[in-house]
Coordinates of C-alpha atoms in Angstrom, one line a residue:
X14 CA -104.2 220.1 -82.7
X15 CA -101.2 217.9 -81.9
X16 CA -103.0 214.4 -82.1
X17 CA -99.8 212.7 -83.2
X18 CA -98.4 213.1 -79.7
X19 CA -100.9 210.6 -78.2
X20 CA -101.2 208.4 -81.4
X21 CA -97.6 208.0 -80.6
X22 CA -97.3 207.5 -77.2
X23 CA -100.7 206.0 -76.1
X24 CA -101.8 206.3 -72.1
X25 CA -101.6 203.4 -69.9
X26 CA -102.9 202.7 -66.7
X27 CA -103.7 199.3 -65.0
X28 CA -103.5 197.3 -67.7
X29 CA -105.9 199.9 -70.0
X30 CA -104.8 201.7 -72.8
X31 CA -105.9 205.0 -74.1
X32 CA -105.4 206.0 -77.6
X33 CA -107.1 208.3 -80.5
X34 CA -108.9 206.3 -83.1
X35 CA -110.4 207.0 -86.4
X36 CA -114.4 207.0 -85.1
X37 CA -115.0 206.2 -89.3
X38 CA -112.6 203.3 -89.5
X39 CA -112.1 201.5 -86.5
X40 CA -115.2 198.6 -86.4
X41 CA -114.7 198.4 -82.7
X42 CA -116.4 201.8 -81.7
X43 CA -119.4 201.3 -83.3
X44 CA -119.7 197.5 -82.0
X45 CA -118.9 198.9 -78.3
X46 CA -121.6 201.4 -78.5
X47 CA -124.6 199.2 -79.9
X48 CA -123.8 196.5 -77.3
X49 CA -123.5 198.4 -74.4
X50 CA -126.8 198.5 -72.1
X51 CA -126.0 202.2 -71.4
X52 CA -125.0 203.6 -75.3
X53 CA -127.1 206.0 -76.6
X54 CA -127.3 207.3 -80.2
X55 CA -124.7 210.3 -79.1
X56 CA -122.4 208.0 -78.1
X57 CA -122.3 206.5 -81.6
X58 CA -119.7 207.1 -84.3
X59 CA -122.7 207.9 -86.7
X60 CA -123.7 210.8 -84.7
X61 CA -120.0 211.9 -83.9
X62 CA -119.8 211.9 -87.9
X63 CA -122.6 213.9 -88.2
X64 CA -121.1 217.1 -86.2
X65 CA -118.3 216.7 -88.4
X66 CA -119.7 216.9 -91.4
X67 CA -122.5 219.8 -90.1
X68 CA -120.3 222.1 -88.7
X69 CA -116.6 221.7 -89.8
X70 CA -115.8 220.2 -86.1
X71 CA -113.0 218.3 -85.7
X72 CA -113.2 214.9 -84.2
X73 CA -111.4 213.4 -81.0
X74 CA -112.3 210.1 -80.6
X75 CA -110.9 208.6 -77.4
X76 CA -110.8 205.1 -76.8
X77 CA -110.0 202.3 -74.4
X78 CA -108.7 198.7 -74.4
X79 CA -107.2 196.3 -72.6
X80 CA -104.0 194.8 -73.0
X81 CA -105.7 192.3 -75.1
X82 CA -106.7 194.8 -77.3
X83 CA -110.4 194.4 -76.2
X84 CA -112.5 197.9 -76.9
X85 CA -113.8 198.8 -72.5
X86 CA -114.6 202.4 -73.0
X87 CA -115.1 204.8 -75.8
X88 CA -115.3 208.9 -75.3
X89 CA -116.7 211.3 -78.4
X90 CA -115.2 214.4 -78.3
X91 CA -115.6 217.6 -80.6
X92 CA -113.0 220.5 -81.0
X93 CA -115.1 223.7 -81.3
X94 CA -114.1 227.5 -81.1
X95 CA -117.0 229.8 -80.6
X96 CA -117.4 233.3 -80.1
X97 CA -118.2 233.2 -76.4
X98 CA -117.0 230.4 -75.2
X99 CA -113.7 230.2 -76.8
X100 CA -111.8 226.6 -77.8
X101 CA -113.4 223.8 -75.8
X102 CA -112.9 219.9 -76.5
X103 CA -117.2 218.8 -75.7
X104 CA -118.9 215.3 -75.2
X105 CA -121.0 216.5 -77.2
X106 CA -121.8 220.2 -78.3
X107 CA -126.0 219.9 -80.0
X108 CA -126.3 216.9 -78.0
X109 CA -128.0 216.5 -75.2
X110 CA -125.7 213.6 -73.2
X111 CA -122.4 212.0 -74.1
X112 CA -119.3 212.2 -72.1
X113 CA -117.8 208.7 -71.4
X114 CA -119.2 205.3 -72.2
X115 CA -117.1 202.1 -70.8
X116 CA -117.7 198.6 -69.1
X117 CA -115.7 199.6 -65.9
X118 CA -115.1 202.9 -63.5
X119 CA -111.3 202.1 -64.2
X120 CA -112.0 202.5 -67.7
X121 CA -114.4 205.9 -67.7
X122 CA -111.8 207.3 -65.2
X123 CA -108.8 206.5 -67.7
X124 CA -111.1 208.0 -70.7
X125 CA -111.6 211.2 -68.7
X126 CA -108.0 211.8 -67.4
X127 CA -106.7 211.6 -70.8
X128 CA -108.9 214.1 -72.0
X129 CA -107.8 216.5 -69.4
X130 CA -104.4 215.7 -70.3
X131 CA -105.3 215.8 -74.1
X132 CA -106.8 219.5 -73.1
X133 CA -103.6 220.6 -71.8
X134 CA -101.8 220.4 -74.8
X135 CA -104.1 223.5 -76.1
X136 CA -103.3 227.0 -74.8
X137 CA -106.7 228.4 -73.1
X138 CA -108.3 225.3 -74.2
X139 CA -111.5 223.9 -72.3
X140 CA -113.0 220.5 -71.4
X141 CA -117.2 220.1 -71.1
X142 CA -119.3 217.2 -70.3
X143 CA -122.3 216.5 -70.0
X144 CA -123.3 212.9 -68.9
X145 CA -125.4 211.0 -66.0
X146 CA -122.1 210.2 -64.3
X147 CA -122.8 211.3 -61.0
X148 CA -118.8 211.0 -59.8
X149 CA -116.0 211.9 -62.2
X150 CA -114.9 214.6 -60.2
X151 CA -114.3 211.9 -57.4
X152 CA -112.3 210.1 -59.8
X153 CA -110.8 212.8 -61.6
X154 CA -110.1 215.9 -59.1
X155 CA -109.2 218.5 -61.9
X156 CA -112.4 218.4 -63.4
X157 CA -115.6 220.4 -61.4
X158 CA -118.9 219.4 -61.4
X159 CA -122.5 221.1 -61.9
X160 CA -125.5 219.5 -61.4
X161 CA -127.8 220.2 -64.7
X162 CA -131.3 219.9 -65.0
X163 CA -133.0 216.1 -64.9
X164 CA -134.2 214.7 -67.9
X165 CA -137.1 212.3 -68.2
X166 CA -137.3 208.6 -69.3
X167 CA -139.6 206.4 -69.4
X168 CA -138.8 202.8 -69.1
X169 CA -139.9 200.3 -71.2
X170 CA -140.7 196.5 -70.7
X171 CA -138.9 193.6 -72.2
X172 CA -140.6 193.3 -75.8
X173 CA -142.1 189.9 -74.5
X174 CA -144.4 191.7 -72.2
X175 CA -147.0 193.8 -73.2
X176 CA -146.7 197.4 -73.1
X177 CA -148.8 199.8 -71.2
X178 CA -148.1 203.5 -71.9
X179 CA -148.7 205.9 -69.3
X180 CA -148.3 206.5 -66.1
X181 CA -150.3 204.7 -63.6
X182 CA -154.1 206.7 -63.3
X183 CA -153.7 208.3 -66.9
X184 CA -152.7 205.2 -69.3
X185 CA -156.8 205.6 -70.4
X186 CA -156.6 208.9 -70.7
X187 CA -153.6 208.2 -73.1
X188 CA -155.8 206.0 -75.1
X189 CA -158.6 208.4 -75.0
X190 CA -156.2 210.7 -76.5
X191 CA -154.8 208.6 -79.4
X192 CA -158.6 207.6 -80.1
X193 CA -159.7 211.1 -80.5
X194 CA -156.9 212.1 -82.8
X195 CA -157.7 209.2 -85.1
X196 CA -161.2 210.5 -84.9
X197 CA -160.0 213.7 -86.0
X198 CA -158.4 211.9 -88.8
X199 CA -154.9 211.6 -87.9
X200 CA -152.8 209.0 -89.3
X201 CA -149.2 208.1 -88.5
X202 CA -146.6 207.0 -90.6
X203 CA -142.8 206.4 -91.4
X204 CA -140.8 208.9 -93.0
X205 CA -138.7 206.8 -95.8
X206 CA -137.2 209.3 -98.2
X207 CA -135.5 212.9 -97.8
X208 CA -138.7 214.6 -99.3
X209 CA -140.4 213.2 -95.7
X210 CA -137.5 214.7 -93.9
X211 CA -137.8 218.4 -95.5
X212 CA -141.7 218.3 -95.3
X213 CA -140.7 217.4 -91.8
X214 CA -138.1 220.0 -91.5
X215 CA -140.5 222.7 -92.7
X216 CA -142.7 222.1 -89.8
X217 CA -139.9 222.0 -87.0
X218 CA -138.6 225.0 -88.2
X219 CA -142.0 227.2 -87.6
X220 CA -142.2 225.3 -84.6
X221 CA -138.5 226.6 -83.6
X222 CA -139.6 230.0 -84.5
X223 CA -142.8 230.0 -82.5
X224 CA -141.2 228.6 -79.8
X225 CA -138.1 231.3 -79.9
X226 CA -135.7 228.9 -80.1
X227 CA -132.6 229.0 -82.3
X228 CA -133.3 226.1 -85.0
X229 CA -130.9 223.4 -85.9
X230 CA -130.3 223.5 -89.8
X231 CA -131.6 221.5 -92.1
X232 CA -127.9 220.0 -93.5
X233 CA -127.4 218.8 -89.5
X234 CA -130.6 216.6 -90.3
X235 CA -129.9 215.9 -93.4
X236 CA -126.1 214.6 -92.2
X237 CA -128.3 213.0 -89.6
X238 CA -130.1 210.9 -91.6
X239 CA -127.5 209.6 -94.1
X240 CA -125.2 208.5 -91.1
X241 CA -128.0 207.1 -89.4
X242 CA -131.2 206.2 -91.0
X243 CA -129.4 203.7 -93.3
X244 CA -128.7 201.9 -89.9
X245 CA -132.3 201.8 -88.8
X246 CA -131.0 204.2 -86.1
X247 CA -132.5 207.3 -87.0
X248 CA -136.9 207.0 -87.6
X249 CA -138.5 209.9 -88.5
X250 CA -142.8 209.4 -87.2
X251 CA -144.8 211.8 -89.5
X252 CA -148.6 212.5 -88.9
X253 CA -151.3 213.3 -91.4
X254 CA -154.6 214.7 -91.3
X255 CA -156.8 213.2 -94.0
X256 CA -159.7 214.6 -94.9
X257 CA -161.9 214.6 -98.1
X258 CA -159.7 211.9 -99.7
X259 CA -156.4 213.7 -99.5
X260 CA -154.1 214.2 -97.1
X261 CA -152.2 216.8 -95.0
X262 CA -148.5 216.5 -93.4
X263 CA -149.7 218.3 -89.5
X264 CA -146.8 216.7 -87.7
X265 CA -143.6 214.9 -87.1
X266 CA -140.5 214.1 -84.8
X267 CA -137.4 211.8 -85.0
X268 CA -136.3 209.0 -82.8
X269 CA -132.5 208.4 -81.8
X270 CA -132.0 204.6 -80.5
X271 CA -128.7 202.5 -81.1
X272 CA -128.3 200.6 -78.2
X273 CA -131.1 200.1 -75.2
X274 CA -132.2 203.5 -74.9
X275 CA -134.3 205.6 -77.5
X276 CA -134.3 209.6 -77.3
X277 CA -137.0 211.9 -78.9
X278 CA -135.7 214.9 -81.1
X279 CA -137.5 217.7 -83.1
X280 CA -140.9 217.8 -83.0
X281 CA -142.7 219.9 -85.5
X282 CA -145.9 220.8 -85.6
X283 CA -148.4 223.0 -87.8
X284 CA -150.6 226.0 -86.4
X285 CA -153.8 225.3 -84.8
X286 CA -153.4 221.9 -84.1
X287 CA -152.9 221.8 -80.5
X288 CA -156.7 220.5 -80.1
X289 CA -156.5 217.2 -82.1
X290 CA -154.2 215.2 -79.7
X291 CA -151.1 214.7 -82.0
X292 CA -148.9 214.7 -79.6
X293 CA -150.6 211.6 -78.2
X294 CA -150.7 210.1 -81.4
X295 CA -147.1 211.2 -82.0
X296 CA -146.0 209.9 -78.6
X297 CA -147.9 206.7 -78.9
X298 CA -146.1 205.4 -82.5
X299 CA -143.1 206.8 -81.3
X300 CA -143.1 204.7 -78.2
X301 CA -144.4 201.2 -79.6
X302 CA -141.5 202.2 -82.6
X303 CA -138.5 202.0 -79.8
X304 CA -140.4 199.1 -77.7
X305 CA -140.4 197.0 -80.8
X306 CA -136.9 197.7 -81.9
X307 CA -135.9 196.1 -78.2
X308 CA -135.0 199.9 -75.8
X309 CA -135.8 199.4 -72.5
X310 CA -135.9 203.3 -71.8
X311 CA -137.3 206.6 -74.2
X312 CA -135.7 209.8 -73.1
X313 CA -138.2 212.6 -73.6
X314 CA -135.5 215.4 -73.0
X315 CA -134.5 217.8 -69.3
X316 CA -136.9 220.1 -68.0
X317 CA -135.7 223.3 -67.1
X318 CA -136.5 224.7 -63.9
X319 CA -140.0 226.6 -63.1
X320 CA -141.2 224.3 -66.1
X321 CA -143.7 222.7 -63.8
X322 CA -146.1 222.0 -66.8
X323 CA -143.7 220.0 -68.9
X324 CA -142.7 218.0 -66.1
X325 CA -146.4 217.2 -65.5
X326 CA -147.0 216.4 -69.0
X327 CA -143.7 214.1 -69.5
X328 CA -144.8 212.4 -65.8
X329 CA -148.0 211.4 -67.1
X330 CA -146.4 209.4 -69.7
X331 CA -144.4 207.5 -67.4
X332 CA -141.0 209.7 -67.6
X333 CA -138.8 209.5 -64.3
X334 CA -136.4 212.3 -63.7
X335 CA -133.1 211.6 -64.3
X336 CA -129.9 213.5 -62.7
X337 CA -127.8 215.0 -65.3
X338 CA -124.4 216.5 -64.5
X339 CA -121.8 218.9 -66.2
X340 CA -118.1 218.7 -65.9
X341 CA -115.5 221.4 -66.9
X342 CA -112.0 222.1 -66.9
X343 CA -110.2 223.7 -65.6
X344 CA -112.9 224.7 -62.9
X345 CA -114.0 228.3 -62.5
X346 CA -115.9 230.2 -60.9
X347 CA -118.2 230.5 -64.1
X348 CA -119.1 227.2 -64.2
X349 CA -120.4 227.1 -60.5
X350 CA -123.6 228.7 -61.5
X351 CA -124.9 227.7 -65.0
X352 CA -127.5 229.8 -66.9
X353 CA -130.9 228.8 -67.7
X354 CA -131.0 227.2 -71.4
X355 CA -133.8 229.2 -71.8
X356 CA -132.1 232.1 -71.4
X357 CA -131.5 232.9 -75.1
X358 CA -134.9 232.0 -75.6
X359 CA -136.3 234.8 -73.1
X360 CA -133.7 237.4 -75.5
X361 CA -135.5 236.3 -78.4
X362 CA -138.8 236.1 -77.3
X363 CA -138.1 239.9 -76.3
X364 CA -137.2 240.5 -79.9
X365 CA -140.6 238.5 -81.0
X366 CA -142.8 241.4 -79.7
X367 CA -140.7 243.6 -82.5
X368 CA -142.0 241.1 -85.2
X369 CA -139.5 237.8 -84.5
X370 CA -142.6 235.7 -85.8
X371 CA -142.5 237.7 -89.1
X372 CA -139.0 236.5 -89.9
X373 CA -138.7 234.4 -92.8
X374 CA -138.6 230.7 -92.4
X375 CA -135.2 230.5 -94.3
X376 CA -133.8 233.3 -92.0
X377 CA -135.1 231.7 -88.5
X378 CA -132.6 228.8 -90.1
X379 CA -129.2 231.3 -90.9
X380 CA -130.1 232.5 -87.5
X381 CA -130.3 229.5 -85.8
X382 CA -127.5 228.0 -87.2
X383 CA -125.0 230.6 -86.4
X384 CA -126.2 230.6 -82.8
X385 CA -125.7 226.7 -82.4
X386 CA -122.5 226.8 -84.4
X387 CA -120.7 229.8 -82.6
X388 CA -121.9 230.4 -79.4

């Protein structure tokens, strides 16, 4: 890609300055994106650094500043070429929100237009977004917006005030359930080492499988956790059944948070363990982790559509639907209609009935990791 074009001749407009910057060396990204109110961990160099070391992707990292040289907006950005898709420049691909993070509409707006004018330098090149801006096609005409499916958060009080989990007229049913999995001797407890993170791993990745849903791979986690649980960024929650005097790893699931916002990734989860509430013990530490550490929100991920259940589930513990939006360009008539996420996962749960669940564990990962990576 022809970077050296806008490292050379950076783009201005009212007063603000748009330039590439390296995401690993410049201290002023990372600084932006841990005190902005609105930076989540996708927004972070850390996790931009991640992609790049999981899947070869070349980095774009965007930034604005004043003409005092102040940092006002930052935009992550991935060059990608997959097999469907073609090249694209995404905020973020394996993410599930990025796009542009600044102080100021002036500043999101100059972050955006200089990606569309980075795109152009591309032949057949693509821009994707997806972000809870609700406008930048207002702002920035070329690009074309599709509304995407909400996802939930949960706000959280200041960390002087108590916290009360649950939405109101189930927050005792919440404790009931957290009692009853300690009853069934569950236990929950911090992952510190990479052996926690492959025990943890193990379990995702049946849970991936059962699920029929392509797997991320275990060196994206691994990249994960160097970048970012150093930084107390990345927590990984594990649960254990004890029983007897030993101990059993049942369960586990990571929490993102940078800034003000915590997000909930990868829960894994043995067989025949749906009855001993783990996922309201799982959903309790997690919570009181990211109310502790200061977040005033916890994302619990986007429902798809006809998912009435899940949206039941993540209301009772308080989560609010959020609007989440798309942008492409050029716009096309493809983008108009997006396809259900879950639309892979129908095709593969087709191919379960013909023994998908028999597939080894090491498999479901080369599989899932060349979905993710080239489609």
């Amino acid at each position: 890609m022809r970077t050296e074009s806008l490292l050379e001749t950076p783009l201005s407009r009212e007063h603000l300055r748009v330039t590439l910057v390296d995401h690993t060396a410049d201290p002023r990204v990372a600084s932006f994106v841990e005190s902005h109110p609105d930076g989540l961990p996708f927004h972070h160099p850390a996790w931009l650094q991640t992609l790049v070391d999981t899947f070869g992707y070349r980095a774009v990292a965007l930034a604005c500043e004043d003409d005092q040289g102040i940092l006002c907006g930052f935009l992550p950005l991935v060059y990608r070429h997959g097999w469907l898709r073609g090249k694209a420049l995404w905020s973020l691909p394996h993410t599930p929100l990025a796009g542009p993070l600044a102080t100021s509409d002036a500043a999101a707006t100059a972050l955006v237009q200089a990606a569309v004018e980075f795109t152009e330098y591309e032949v057949g090149q693509h821009l994707h977004f997806k972000t809870l801006c609700p406008d930048l096609d207002q702002r920035v005409p070329s690009l074309q917006r599709c509304e995407w499916y909400p996802t939930y958060m949960i706000p959280l009080p200041n960390r002087t005030d108590p916290l009360r989990i649950g939405a109101p007229g189930y927050q005792s049913d919440i404790r009931r359930g957290v009692k009853k999995a300690k009853e069934y001797g569950l236990r929950a407890r911090e992952g510190k080492s990479i052996d926690d993170l492959r025990a943890w791993y193990r379990l995702y990745l049946a849970g991936m499988r059962r699920k029929m849903s392509p797997p991320n791979p275990f060196r994206f986690f691994d990249a994960a956790w160097h970048h970012l649980h150093p930084k107390g960024f990345l927590r990984l929650i594990l649960i254990e059944q004890q029983s007897g005097g030993s101990s059993e790893l049942v369960g586990g699931a990571i929490t993102l948070m940078v800034s003000e916002t915590a997000v909930g990734e990868g829960i894994g989860q043995r067989d025949r363990t749906s009855t001993l509430h783990l996922h309201d013990l799982l959903y309790w530490e997690s919570l009181h982790i990211a109310w502790e550490a200061g977040c005033r929100a916890f994302d619990l991920g986007n429902v798809p559509t006809g998912q009435e259940g899940l949206v039941r589930y993540k209301r009772k513990w308080g989560g609010q639907p959020h609007p989440v939006y798309r942008y492409f360009y050029p716009a096309g008539r493809q983008h108009a209609r997006l396809t259900s996420p879950v639309s892979l996962q129908r095709r593969l749960t087709r191919l379960g009935h013909a023994g998908w669940q028999h597939v080894p564990l090491a498999a479901t990962e080369w599989i899932g990791s060349m979905v993710t990576h080239y489609l």
